[in-house]
PDB file of C-alpha atoms in Angstrom:
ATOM      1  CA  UNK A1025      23.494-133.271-114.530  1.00 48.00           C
ATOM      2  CA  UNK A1026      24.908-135.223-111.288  1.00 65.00           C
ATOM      3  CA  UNK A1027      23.974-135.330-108.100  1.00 88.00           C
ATOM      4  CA  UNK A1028      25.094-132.422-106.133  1.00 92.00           C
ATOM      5  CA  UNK A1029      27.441-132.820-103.151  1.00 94.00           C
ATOM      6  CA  UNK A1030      25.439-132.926 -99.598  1.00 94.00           C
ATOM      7  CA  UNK A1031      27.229-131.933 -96.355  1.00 94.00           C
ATOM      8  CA  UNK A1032      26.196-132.297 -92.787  1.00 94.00           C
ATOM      9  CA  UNK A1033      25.241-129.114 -90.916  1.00 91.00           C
ATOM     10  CA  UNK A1034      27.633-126.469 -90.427  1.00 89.00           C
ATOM     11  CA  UNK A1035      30.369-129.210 -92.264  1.00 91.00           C
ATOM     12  CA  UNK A1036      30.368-127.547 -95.436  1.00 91.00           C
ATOM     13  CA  UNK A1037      33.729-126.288 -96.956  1.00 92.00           C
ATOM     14  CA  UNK A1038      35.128-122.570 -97.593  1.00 94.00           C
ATOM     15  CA  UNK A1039      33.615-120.980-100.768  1.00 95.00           C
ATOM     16  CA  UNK A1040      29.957-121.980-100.195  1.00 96.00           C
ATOM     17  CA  UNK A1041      26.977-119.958 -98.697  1.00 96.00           C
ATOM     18  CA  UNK A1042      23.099-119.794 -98.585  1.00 95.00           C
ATOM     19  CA  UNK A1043      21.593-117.005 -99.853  1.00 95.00           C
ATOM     20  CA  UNK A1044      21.877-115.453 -96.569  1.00 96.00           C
ATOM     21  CA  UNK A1045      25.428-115.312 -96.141  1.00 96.00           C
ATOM     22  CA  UNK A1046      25.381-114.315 -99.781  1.00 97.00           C
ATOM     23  CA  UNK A1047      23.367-111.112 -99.254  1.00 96.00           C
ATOM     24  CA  UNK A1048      25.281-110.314 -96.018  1.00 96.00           C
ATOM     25  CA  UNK A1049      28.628-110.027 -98.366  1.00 96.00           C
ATOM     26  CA  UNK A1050      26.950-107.659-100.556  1.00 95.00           C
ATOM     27  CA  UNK A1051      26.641-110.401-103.347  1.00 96.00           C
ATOM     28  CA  UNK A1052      23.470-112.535-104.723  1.00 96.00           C
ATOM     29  CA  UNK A1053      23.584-116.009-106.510  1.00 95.00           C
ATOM     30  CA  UNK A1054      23.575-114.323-110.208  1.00 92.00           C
ATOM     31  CA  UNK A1055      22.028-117.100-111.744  1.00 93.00           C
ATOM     32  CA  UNK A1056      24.155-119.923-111.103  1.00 95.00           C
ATOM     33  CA  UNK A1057      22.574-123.561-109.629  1.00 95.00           C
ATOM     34  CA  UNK A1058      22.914-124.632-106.188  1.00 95.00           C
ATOM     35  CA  UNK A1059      26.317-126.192-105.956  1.00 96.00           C
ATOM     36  CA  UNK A1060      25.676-128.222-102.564  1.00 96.00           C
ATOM     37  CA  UNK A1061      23.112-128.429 -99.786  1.00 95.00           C
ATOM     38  CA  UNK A1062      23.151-128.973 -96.046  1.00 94.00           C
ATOM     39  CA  UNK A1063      20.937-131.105 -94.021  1.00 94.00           C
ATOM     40  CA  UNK A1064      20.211-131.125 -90.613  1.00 93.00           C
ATOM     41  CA  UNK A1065      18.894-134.249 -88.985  1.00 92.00           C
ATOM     42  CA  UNK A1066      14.949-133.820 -87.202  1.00 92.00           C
ATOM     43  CA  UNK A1067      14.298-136.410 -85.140  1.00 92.00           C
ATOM     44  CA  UNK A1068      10.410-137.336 -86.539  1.00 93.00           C
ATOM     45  CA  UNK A1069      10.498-135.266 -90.038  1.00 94.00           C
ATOM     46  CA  UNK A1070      12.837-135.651 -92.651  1.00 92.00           C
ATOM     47  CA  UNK A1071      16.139-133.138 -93.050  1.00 92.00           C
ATOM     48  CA  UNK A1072      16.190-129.187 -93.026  1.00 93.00           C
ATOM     49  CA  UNK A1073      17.519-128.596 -96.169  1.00 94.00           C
ATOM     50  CA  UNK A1074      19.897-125.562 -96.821  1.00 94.00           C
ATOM     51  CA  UNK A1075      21.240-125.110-100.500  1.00 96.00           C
ATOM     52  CA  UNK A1076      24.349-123.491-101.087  1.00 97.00           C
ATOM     53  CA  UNK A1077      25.847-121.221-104.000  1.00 97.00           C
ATOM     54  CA  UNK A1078      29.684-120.909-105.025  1.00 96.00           C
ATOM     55  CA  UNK A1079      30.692-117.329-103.794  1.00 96.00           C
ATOM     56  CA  UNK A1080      33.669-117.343-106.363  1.00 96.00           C
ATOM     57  CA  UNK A1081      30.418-117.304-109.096  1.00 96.00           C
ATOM     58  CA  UNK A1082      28.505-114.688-107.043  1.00 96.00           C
ATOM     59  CA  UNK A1083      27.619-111.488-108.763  1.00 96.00           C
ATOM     60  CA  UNK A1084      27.050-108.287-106.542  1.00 96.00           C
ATOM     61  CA  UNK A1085      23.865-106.924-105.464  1.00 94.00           C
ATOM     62  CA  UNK A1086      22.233-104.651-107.855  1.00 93.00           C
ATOM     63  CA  UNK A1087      21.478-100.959-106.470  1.00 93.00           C
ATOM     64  CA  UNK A1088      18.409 -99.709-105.371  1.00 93.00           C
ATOM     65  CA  UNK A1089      16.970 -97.304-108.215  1.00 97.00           C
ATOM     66  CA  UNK A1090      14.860 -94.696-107.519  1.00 97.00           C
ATOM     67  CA  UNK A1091      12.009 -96.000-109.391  1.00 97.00           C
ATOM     68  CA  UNK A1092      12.498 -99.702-107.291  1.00 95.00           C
ATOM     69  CA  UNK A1093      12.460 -97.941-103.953  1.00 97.00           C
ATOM     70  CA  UNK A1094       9.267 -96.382-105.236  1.00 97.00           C
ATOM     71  CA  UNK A1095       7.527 -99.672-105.937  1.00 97.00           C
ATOM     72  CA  UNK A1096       8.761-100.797-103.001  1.00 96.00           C
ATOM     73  CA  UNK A1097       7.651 -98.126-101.104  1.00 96.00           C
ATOM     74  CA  UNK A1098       3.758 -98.043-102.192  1.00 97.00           C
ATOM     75  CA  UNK A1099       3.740-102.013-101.880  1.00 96.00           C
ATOM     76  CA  UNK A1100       4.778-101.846 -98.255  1.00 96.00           C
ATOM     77  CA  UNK A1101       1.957 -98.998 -97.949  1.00 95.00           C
ATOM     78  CA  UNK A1102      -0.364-101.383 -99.350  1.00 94.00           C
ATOM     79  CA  UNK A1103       0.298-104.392 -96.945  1.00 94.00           C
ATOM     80  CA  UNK A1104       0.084-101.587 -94.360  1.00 95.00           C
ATOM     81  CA  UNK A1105      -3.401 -99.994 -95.263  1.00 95.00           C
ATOM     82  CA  UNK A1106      -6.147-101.948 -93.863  1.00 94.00           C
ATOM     83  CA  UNK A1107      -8.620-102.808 -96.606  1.00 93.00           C
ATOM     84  CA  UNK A1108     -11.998-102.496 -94.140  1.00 91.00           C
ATOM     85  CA  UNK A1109     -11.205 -98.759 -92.488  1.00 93.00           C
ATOM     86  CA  UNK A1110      -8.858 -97.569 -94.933  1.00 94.00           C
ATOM     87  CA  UNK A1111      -6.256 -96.749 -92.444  1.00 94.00           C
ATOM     88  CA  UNK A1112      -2.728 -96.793 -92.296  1.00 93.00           C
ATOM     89  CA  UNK A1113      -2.356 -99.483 -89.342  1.00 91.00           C
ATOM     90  CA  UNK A1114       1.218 -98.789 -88.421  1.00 91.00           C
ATOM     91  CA  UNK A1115       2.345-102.490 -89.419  1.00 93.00           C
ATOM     92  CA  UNK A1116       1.896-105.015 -91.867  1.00 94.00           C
ATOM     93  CA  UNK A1117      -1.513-106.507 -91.688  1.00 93.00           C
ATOM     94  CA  UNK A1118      -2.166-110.253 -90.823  1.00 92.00           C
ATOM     95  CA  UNK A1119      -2.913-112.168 -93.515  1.00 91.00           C
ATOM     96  CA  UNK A1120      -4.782-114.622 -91.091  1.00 92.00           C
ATOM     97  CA  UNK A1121      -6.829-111.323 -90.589  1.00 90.00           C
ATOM     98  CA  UNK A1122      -7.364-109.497 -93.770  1.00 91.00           C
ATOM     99  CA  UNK A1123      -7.766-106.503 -91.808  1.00 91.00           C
ATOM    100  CA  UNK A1124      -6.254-104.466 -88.726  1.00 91.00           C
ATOM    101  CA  UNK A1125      -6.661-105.797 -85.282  1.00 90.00           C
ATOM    102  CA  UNK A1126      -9.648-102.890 -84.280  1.00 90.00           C
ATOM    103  CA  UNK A1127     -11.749-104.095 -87.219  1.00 91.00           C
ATOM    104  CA  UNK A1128     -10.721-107.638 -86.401  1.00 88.00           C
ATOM    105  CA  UNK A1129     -11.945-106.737 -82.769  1.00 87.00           C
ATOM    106  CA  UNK A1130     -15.115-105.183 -83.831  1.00 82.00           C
ATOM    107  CA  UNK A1131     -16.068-108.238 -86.447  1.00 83.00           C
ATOM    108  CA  UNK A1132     -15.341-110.850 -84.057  1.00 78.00           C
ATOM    109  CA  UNK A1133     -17.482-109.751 -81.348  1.00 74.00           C
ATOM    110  CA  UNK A1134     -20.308-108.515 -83.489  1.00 67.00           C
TER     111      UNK A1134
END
């Protein structure tokens, strides 16, 4: 395999995309390899790298089943339940925390 083309950022042609633009046209990679990449020059790290997918090669999105929006649906109730109090916290829960904010609260200044 060669060396795949590299563009400057926001030079690339018509007919690529990240995986962004992809999923904002309805469409996901579909198995193919990246086809190009951007870069974007830092001034004291190396490049931002962006890869990018042929959209004539992209397949469309597959739907949501029921039984996917049910595993999706108990996982985001699991990042949501707050492993200490048992709660439902109303948000996703910190990972820097392990635990909602009041049992946070009440560890730290114990």
């Amino acid at each position: 395999m060669g060396a795949i083309p590299v563009y400057r950022w926001r030079l690339a042609p018509d007919g690529y995309a990240t995986r962004r633009q992809l999923r904002a046209l309805g469409l996901r990679p579909g198995g193919q390899d990246v086809a190009a990449q951007l870069e974007r020059p830092r001034r004291r790290r190396g490049p931002l790298v962006a890869y990018l997918y042929r959209v004539d090669r992209a397949k469309p999105v597959r739907p949501m089943t029921p039984g996917r929006r049910a595993a999706l649906a108990k996982a985001m109730t699991a990042r949501r339940t707050c492993p200490t109090c048992r709660r439902d916290a109303g948000y996703c829960i910190p990972r820097s925390l392990g635990m909602c904010v009041p049992c946070s609260d009440l560890t730290s200044a114990a």
